[in-house]
Amino acid sequence: MIMKFSILYLSILGILGAQDYLWPTEAGNLLSSNFGEFRDTHFHMGVDIKTNEVTGYPVVAIDDGYLSRMVTNFNGYGKALYITTKTGHIAVYAHLEKLSPRFEPVLRINQQSRRSYFVYQRFTEFEFPVTRGEIIGYTGNSGSSSGPHLHFEIRNLEDEPLNPLLHGLDLPDHLSPVFKKIAFLPRSNSTRINASPLPQVFDAYRDRDGTYHLPDTLHISGPFSIATLLYDIREGVNNKYQIKSLTLKIDDQIKYKAQYDHITYPETGFVNTTY
C-alpha cells in the first residue's frame, strides 16, 4: 500500500495577538530563545530578550495594571516582578539587576522584615498600580542565568504560560523555518527501511515553492517512527528557534500535532518525551 504523508510547520515569530502590548525593554527586540524550546527538564516558558551582554536596560510595564508579585532568589528567576495587566494577563520580568526607585525600597523593606534576601510577596490591585510604559526595573543577570538578558513571560490568570509572540507582542518576521533532516526509525526487529534494519536519515531538499522532498522513493515494511531536525530563524541573528507548530498527516488525516502556544506546568514534565 502506498501512503502519502506531509509534515507541516509554522513560524513561531511575527504573529499578532489580540492585545497590543508595549515591548518590555529598551534593550531591543532580538531574541536568544523563544517559547517552547527544549530544556533538560522543562520547556522554555517565555522569551529571552538579548541585552547586548550588559545589564541595566530599563524594563517597562507592557500595559496598565498593577504589581501583583515580587520575588528574589539566588537561583531560578532571581530578582523578578509580576505585573497583572488590565487585559487579564500576568507579565513576568525575570533575572533583573535592580528594581525601579519606586519598587526597590519595597523590596528592601520586605527583606528587612524577613531578615532574608529571599522574598516572595504578593500584592493586591490597590497597592501598586502601574501605567503603560512606566519603568519598573532594569535588566540583569540574577538567579539561574547564563548571561545578561531579560526572561519575559505572559501568563493567563491561572499562571499558565502563553507564547508572548501570540498574545500581544509584535515581532515581525518574514523568514520560513528550516527543515534539515528527516529520520525513519524501525520499531520492531522485522521492520525494514529500504531493505535495512537500521534507522535511515535523509537530507530534505527544498524546491522553489518551499516544499521539502526526500532524495528518492522510500520503501518501508513494518512499524516505524519518524523524527525530524528543523528550526525557525529570524532576520538579524544566527539563533535557531523553536517552531510554532508541527503536524504529521498520513493520507490527509492528522496523526500527530505539537503546538507551542500554551504550555501548562504539568505538561512541561513531558519535554523529553516530546523531544
mmCIF file of C-alpha atoms in Angstrom:
data_model
loop_
_atom_site.group_PDB
_atom_site.id
_atom_site.type_symbol
_atom_site.label_atom_id
_atom_site.label_comp_id
_atom_site.label_asym_id
_atom_site.label_seq_id
_atom_site.Cartn_x
_atom_site.Cartn_y
_atom_site.Cartn_z
ATOM 1 C CA MET A 1 0.000 0.000 0.000
ATOM 2 C CA ILE A 2 1.275 3.451 -0.892
ATOM 3 C CA MET A 3 0.624 6.250 1.584
ATOM 4 C CA LYS A 4 1.394 9.900 1.248
ATOM 5 C CA PHE A 5 2.487 11.888 4.248
ATOM 6 C CA SER A 6 3.258 15.508 4.849
ATOM 7 C CA ILE A 7 4.806 17.405 7.706
ATOM 8 C CA LEU A 8 3.649 20.978 8.164
ATOM 9 C CA TYR A 9 5.373 23.534 10.344
ATOM 10 C CA LEU A 10 4.736 27.197 11.064
ATOM 11 C CA SER A 11 6.980 30.009 12.213
ATOM 12 C CA ILE A 12 6.623 30.997 15.843
ATOM 13 C CA LEU A 13 7.583 34.606 15.138
ATOM 14 C CA GLY A 14 5.731 37.596 13.794
ATOM 15 C CA ILE A 15 2.091 36.855 14.669
ATOM 16 C CA LEU A 16 -0.021 39.451 16.406
ATOM 17 C CA GLY A 17 -2.184 38.624 19.394
ATOM 18 C CA ALA A 18 -5.489 40.158 20.383
ATOM 19 C CA GLN A 19 -3.744 42.697 22.637
ATOM 20 C CA ASP A 20 -1.232 45.316 21.600
ATOM 21 C CA TYR A 21 1.340 45.418 24.375
ATOM 22 C CA LEU A 22 4.469 47.533 24.578
ATOM 23 C CA TRP A 23 7.775 45.736 24.075
ATOM 24 C CA PRO A 24 9.012 45.062 27.649
ATOM 25 C CA THR A 25 12.526 46.528 27.438
ATOM 26 C CA GLU A 26 14.519 49.267 25.762
ATOM 27 C CA ALA A 27 17.357 46.780 25.115
ATOM 28 C CA GLY A 28 15.948 45.881 21.697
ATOM 29 C CA ASN A 29 13.872 43.047 20.255
ATOM 30 C CA LEU A 30 16.462 40.387 19.403
ATOM 31 C CA LEU A 31 15.769 37.003 20.984
ATOM 32 C CA SER A 32 18.252 34.412 22.187
ATOM 33 C CA SER A 33 15.473 31.899 22.983
ATOM 34 C CA ASN A 34 11.762 31.693 22.364
ATOM 35 C CA PHE A 35 8.705 29.970 23.756
ATOM 36 C CA GLY A 36 8.552 26.172 23.929
ATOM 37 C CA GLU A 37 12.235 25.446 23.386
ATOM 38 C CA PHE A 38 13.532 22.236 24.944
ATOM 39 C CA ARG A 39 15.470 22.410 28.200
ATOM 40 C CA ASP A 40 16.900 19.477 30.186
ATOM 41 C CA THR A 41 13.860 19.146 32.458
ATOM 42 C CA HIS A 42 11.244 21.540 31.061
ATOM 43 C CA PHE A 43 10.040 23.638 28.175
ATOM 44 C CA HIS A 44 11.153 27.256 27.988
ATOM 45 C CA MET A 45 8.099 29.142 29.220
ATOM 46 C CA GLY A 46 8.856 32.586 27.795
ATOM 47 C CA VAL A 47 11.213 34.507 25.535
ATOM 48 C CA ASP A 48 14.786 35.559 26.313
ATOM 49 C CA ILE A 49 15.490 39.065 25.032
ATOM 50 C CA LYS A 50 19.105 39.956 24.306
ATOM 51 C CA THR A 51 20.614 42.893 26.192
ATOM 52 C CA ASN A 52 23.919 43.210 24.308
ATOM 53 C CA GLU A 53 25.683 41.187 27.040
ATOM 54 C CA VAL A 54 25.317 44.021 29.555
ATOM 55 C CA THR A 55 22.908 44.836 32.375
ATOM 56 C CA GLY A 56 20.931 47.947 33.231
ATOM 57 C CA TYR A 57 18.448 48.470 30.392
ATOM 58 C CA PRO A 58 15.052 49.795 31.573
ATOM 59 C CA VAL A 59 12.124 47.367 31.558
ATOM 60 C CA VAL A 60 8.631 48.802 31.332
ATOM 61 C CA ALA A 61 5.060 47.842 32.128
ATOM 62 C CA ILE A 62 3.616 46.475 28.894
ATOM 63 C CA ASP A 63 0.175 47.845 29.792
ATOM 64 C CA ASP A 64 -1.805 49.442 32.601
ATOM 65 C CA GLY A 65 -2.199 47.142 35.573
ATOM 66 C CA TYR A 66 -0.657 46.549 38.993
ATOM 67 C CA LEU A 67 2.343 44.928 40.653
ATOM 68 C CA SER A 68 0.970 41.601 41.816
ATOM 69 C CA ARG A 69 4.149 39.765 42.875
ATOM 70 C CA MET A 70 7.754 40.472 43.824
ATOM 71 C CA VAL A 71 10.351 37.689 44.058
ATOM 72 C CA THR A 72 14.054 37.494 44.866
ATOM 73 C CA ASN A 73 16.109 34.314 44.906
ATOM 74 C CA PHE A 74 19.702 33.244 44.309
ATOM 75 C CA ASN A 75 18.573 30.756 41.658
ATOM 76 C CA GLY A 76 15.579 30.369 39.349
ATOM 77 C CA TYR A 77 14.259 33.723 38.160
ATOM 78 C CA GLY A 78 16.500 35.651 40.540
ATOM 79 C CA LYS A 79 15.028 39.103 41.046
ATOM 80 C CA ALA A 80 11.635 39.181 39.311
ATOM 81 C CA LEU A 81 8.460 41.252 39.036
ATOM 82 C CA TYR A 82 4.962 40.141 38.056
ATOM 83 C CA ILE A 83 2.568 42.706 36.589
ATOM 84 C CA THR A 84 -1.124 41.815 36.221
ATOM 85 C CA THR A 85 -2.487 43.758 33.259
ATOM 86 C CA LYS A 86 -5.930 45.282 32.829
ATOM 87 C CA THR A 87 -6.497 42.827 29.965
ATOM 88 C CA GLY A 88 -6.186 39.820 32.276
ATOM 89 C CA HIS A 89 -2.641 38.615 31.705
ATOM 90 C CA ILE A 90 0.356 38.319 34.020
ATOM 91 C CA ALA A 91 3.629 39.726 32.636
ATOM 92 C CA VAL A 92 6.762 38.226 34.216
ATOM 93 C CA TYR A 93 10.145 40.022 34.156
ATOM 94 C CA ALA A 94 12.987 37.797 35.412
ATOM 95 C CA HIS A 95 16.758 37.979 36.111
ATOM 96 C CA LEU A 96 16.551 41.718 36.892
ATOM 97 C CA GLU A 97 19.558 43.619 38.203
ATOM 98 C CA LYS A 98 17.528 46.047 40.287
ATOM 99 C CA LEU A 99 14.033 47.449 40.597
ATOM 100 C CA SER A 100 12.897 50.983 39.874
ATOM 101 C CA PRO A 101 13.281 53.657 42.599
ATOM 102 C CA ARG A 102 9.602 53.144 43.301
ATOM 103 C CA PHE A 103 9.864 49.392 43.944
ATOM 104 C CA GLU A 104 13.429 48.880 45.222
ATOM 105 C CA PRO A 105 12.523 50.312 48.694
ATOM 106 C CA VAL A 106 9.538 47.945 48.828
ATOM 107 C CA LEU A 107 11.887 45.047 48.206
ATOM 108 C CA ARG A 108 14.314 46.243 50.908
ATOM 109 C CA ILE A 109 11.510 46.587 53.463
ATOM 110 C CA ASN A 110 10.353 43.037 52.760
ATOM 111 C CA GLN A 111 13.898 41.682 53.026
ATOM 112 C CA GLN A 112 14.494 43.509 56.302
ATOM 113 C CA SER A 113 11.218 42.350 57.805
ATOM 114 C CA ARG A 114 12.061 38.749 56.916
ATOM 115 C CA ARG A 115 15.772 39.135 57.719
ATOM 116 C CA SER A 116 16.409 37.313 54.474
ATOM 117 C CA TYR A 117 17.399 38.001 50.888
ATOM 118 C CA PHE A 118 14.597 35.703 49.762
ATOM 119 C CA VAL A 119 11.277 37.399 49.097
ATOM 120 C CA TYR A 120 8.025 36.060 47.690
ATOM 121 C CA GLN A 121 5.449 38.781 48.236
ATOM 122 C CA ARG A 122 2.010 39.185 46.658
ATOM 123 C CA PHE A 123 0.148 42.492 46.398
ATOM 124 C CA THR A 124 -3.441 43.486 45.782
ATOM 125 C CA GLU A 125 -4.557 45.573 42.828
ATOM 126 C CA PHE A 126 -4.941 48.610 45.095
ATOM 127 C CA GLU A 127 -1.377 48.753 46.468
ATOM 128 C CA PHE A 128 0.907 49.400 43.491
ATOM 129 C CA PRO A 129 -0.891 50.318 40.255
ATOM 130 C CA VAL A 130 1.354 50.777 37.209
ATOM 131 C CA THR A 131 0.811 52.645 33.983
ATOM 132 C CA ARG A 132 1.679 51.543 30.468
ATOM 133 C CA GLY A 133 5.312 52.402 29.704
ATOM 134 C CA GLU A 134 6.299 53.012 33.333
ATOM 135 C CA ILE A 135 9.850 51.876 34.156
ATOM 136 C CA ILE A 136 9.580 49.114 36.768
ATOM 137 C CA GLY A 137 13.151 47.767 36.834
ATOM 138 C CA TYR A 138 16.367 47.126 34.946
ATOM 139 C CA THR A 139 17.691 44.110 33.058
ATOM 140 C CA GLY A 140 20.257 41.964 34.784
ATOM 141 C CA ASN A 141 21.821 38.565 35.264
ATOM 142 C CA SER A 142 20.383 37.408 38.601
ATOM 143 C CA GLY A 143 19.242 33.909 39.501
ATOM 144 C CA SER A 144 19.933 30.921 37.246
ATOM 145 C CA SER A 145 21.082 32.977 34.286
ATOM 146 C CA SER A 146 23.920 32.140 31.907
ATOM 147 C CA GLY A 147 24.447 35.783 30.919
ATOM 148 C CA PRO A 148 22.724 39.173 30.912
ATOM 149 C CA HIS A 149 19.274 39.059 29.334
ATOM 150 C CA LEU A 150 15.611 39.586 30.105
ATOM 151 C CA HIS A 151 13.479 36.494 30.514
ATOM 152 C CA PHE A 152 9.913 37.616 29.786
ATOM 153 C CA GLU A 153 6.653 35.695 30.053
ATOM 154 C CA ILE A 154 2.965 36.285 29.529
ATOM 155 C CA ARG A 155 0.655 34.055 31.573
ATOM 156 C CA ASN A 156 -3.084 33.791 31.960
ATOM 157 C CA LEU A 157 -4.675 34.418 35.346
ATOM 158 C CA GLU A 158 -4.268 30.712 36.197
ATOM 159 C CA ASP A 159 -0.475 31.264 35.964
ATOM 160 C CA GLU A 160 -0.237 29.157 32.801
ATOM 161 C CA PRO A 161 2.476 30.400 30.392
ATOM 162 C CA LEU A 162 1.377 31.595 26.957
ATOM 163 C CA ASN A 163 3.501 32.313 23.916
ATOM 164 C CA PRO A 164 4.149 36.082 24.251
ATOM 165 C CA LEU A 165 4.501 36.457 20.477
ATOM 166 C CA LEU A 166 0.958 35.149 20.046
ATOM 167 C CA HIS A 167 -0.545 37.123 22.924
ATOM 168 C CA GLY A 168 0.170 40.772 22.416
ATOM 169 C CA LEU A 169 3.832 41.274 21.483
ATOM 170 C CA ASP A 170 4.547 42.264 17.882
ATOM 171 C CA LEU A 171 7.764 40.860 16.407
ATOM 172 C CA PRO A 172 7.723 40.959 12.573
ATOM 173 C CA ASP A 173 9.323 38.004 10.828
ATOM 174 C CA HIS A 174 9.467 37.120 7.149
ATOM 175 C CA LEU A 175 11.651 34.010 7.128
ATOM 176 C CA SER A 176 10.306 30.468 6.941
ATOM 177 C CA PRO A 177 11.515 27.711 9.275
ATOM 178 C CA VAL A 178 14.283 25.433 8.006
ATOM 179 C CA PHE A 179 13.707 21.709 7.523
ATOM 180 C CA LYS A 180 17.115 19.994 7.619
ATOM 181 C CA LYS A 181 16.703 16.240 8.021
ATOM 182 C CA ILE A 182 14.125 13.506 8.465
ATOM 183 C CA ALA A 183 14.778 10.083 10.003
ATOM 184 C CA PHE A 184 12.822 6.838 9.801
ATOM 185 C CA LEU A 185 13.327 4.563 12.794
ATOM 186 C CA PRO A 186 12.415 0.826 12.928
ATOM 187 C CA ARG A 187 10.127 -0.142 15.811
ATOM 188 C CA SER A 188 10.450 -3.901 15.520
ATOM 189 C CA ASN A 189 13.120 -6.434 14.597
ATOM 190 C CA SER A 190 11.213 -7.251 11.428
ATOM 191 C CA THR A 191 10.966 -3.670 10.156
ATOM 192 C CA ARG A 192 12.930 -2.912 7.018
ATOM 193 C CA ILE A 193 13.625 0.592 5.729
ATOM 194 C CA ASN A 194 14.980 0.470 2.192
ATOM 195 C CA ALA A 195 15.857 -3.180 2.927
ATOM 196 C CA SER A 196 17.838 -2.212 6.052
ATOM 197 C CA PRO A 197 17.009 -2.984 9.721
ATOM 198 C CA LEU A 198 18.796 0.222 10.785
ATOM 199 C CA PRO A 199 17.457 3.790 11.099
ATOM 200 C CA GLN A 200 17.714 5.793 7.909
ATOM 201 C CA VAL A 201 18.392 9.559 7.900
ATOM 202 C CA PHE A 202 17.833 11.759 4.855
ATOM 203 C CA ASP A 203 18.520 15.361 3.982
ATOM 204 C CA ALA A 204 15.406 17.284 2.985
ATOM 205 C CA TYR A 205 15.568 19.199 -0.302
ATOM 206 C CA ARG A 206 13.541 22.378 -0.794
ATOM 207 C CA ASP A 207 12.050 23.293 -4.153
ATOM 208 C CA ARG A 208 11.165 26.758 -5.415
ATOM 209 C CA ASP A 209 7.682 26.838 -3.877
ATOM 210 C CA GLY A 210 9.045 25.974 -0.420
ATOM 211 C CA THR A 211 8.089 22.287 -0.354
ATOM 212 C CA TYR A 212 10.666 19.848 1.012
ATOM 213 C CA HIS A 213 11.260 16.448 -0.600
ATOM 214 C CA LEU A 214 13.180 13.259 0.076
ATOM 215 C CA PRO A 215 16.032 12.444 -2.314
ATOM 216 C CA ASP A 216 14.296 9.260 -3.509
ATOM 217 C CA THR A 217 11.324 6.954 -3.003
ATOM 218 C CA LEU A 218 11.219 5.285 0.398
ATOM 219 C CA HIS A 219 10.278 1.623 0.921
ATOM 220 C CA ILE A 220 9.268 0.551 4.452
ATOM 221 C CA SER A 221 7.758 -2.656 5.789
ATOM 222 C CA GLY A 222 6.752 -2.999 9.426
ATOM 223 C CA PRO A 223 6.138 -0.414 12.158
ATOM 224 C CA PHE A 224 8.362 2.674 12.215
ATOM 225 C CA SER A 225 8.698 6.130 13.760
ATOM 226 C CA ILE A 226 9.575 9.481 12.230
ATOM 227 C CA ALA A 227 11.960 12.084 13.643
ATOM 228 C CA THR A 228 12.789 15.498 12.214
ATOM 229 C CA LEU A 229 15.511 18.117 12.543
ATOM 230 C CA LEU A 230 14.031 21.563 11.944
ATOM 231 C CA TYR A 231 14.083 25.032 13.449
ATOM 232 C CA ASP A 232 12.888 28.571 12.939
ATOM 233 C CA ILE A 233 15.100 31.533 12.043
ATOM 234 C CA ARG A 234 14.760 35.307 12.115
ATOM 235 C CA GLU A 235 16.329 38.298 10.415
ATOM 236 C CA GLY A 236 19.388 39.867 12.018
ATOM 237 C CA VAL A 237 20.510 36.954 14.216
ATOM 238 C CA ASN A 238 22.033 33.498 13.811
ATOM 239 C CA ASN A 239 19.993 31.845 16.572
ATOM 240 C CA LYS A 240 17.868 28.773 15.924
ATOM 241 C CA TYR A 241 14.394 28.887 17.450
ATOM 242 C CA GLN A 242 11.541 26.562 18.286
ATOM 243 C CA ILE A 243 8.842 26.367 15.615
ATOM 244 C CA LYS A 244 5.237 27.335 16.343
ATOM 245 C CA SER A 245 3.632 24.019 15.377
ATOM 246 C CA LEU A 246 4.314 20.670 13.766
ATOM 247 C CA THR A 247 1.666 18.462 12.157
ATOM 248 C CA LEU A 248 2.017 14.981 10.667
ATOM 249 C CA LYS A 249 -0.642 13.909 8.163
ATOM 250 C CA ILE A 250 -0.984 10.451 6.618
ATOM 251 C CA ASP A 251 -3.376 10.261 3.670
ATOM 252 C CA ASP A 252 -4.613 13.729 4.665
ATOM 253 C CA GLN A 253 -5.510 12.603 8.196
ATOM 254 C CA ILE A 254 -3.767 14.241 11.160
ATOM 255 C CA LYS A 255 -1.788 11.649 13.132
ATOM 256 C CA TYR A 256 0.307 13.936 15.330
ATOM 257 C CA LYS A 257 0.394 17.624 16.204
ATOM 258 C CA ALA A 258 2.573 19.727 18.501
ATOM 259 C CA GLN A 259 1.505 23.326 19.137
ATOM 260 C CA TYR A 260 3.748 25.710 21.072
ATOM 261 C CA ASP A 261 1.330 28.465 22.047
ATOM 262 C CA HIS A 262 0.258 27.415 25.563
ATOM 263 C CA ILE A 263 2.079 25.048 27.928
ATOM 264 C CA THR A 264 0.887 24.159 31.421
ATOM 265 C CA TYR A 265 3.331 23.255 34.180
ATOM 266 C CA PRO A 266 2.167 19.599 34.336
ATOM 267 C CA GLU A 267 2.877 19.343 30.596
ATOM 268 C CA THR A 268 6.419 20.624 30.917
ATOM 269 C CA GLY A 269 7.446 17.366 32.584
ATOM 270 C CA PHE A 270 6.961 15.635 29.219
ATOM 271 C CA VAL A 271 9.678 17.664 27.491
ATOM 272 C CA ASN A 272 11.982 14.671 26.975
ATOM 273 C CA THR A 273 9.118 12.575 25.598
ATOM 274 C CA THR A 274 8.297 15.333 23.128
ATOM 275 C CA TYR A 275 11.952 15.765 22.209
#
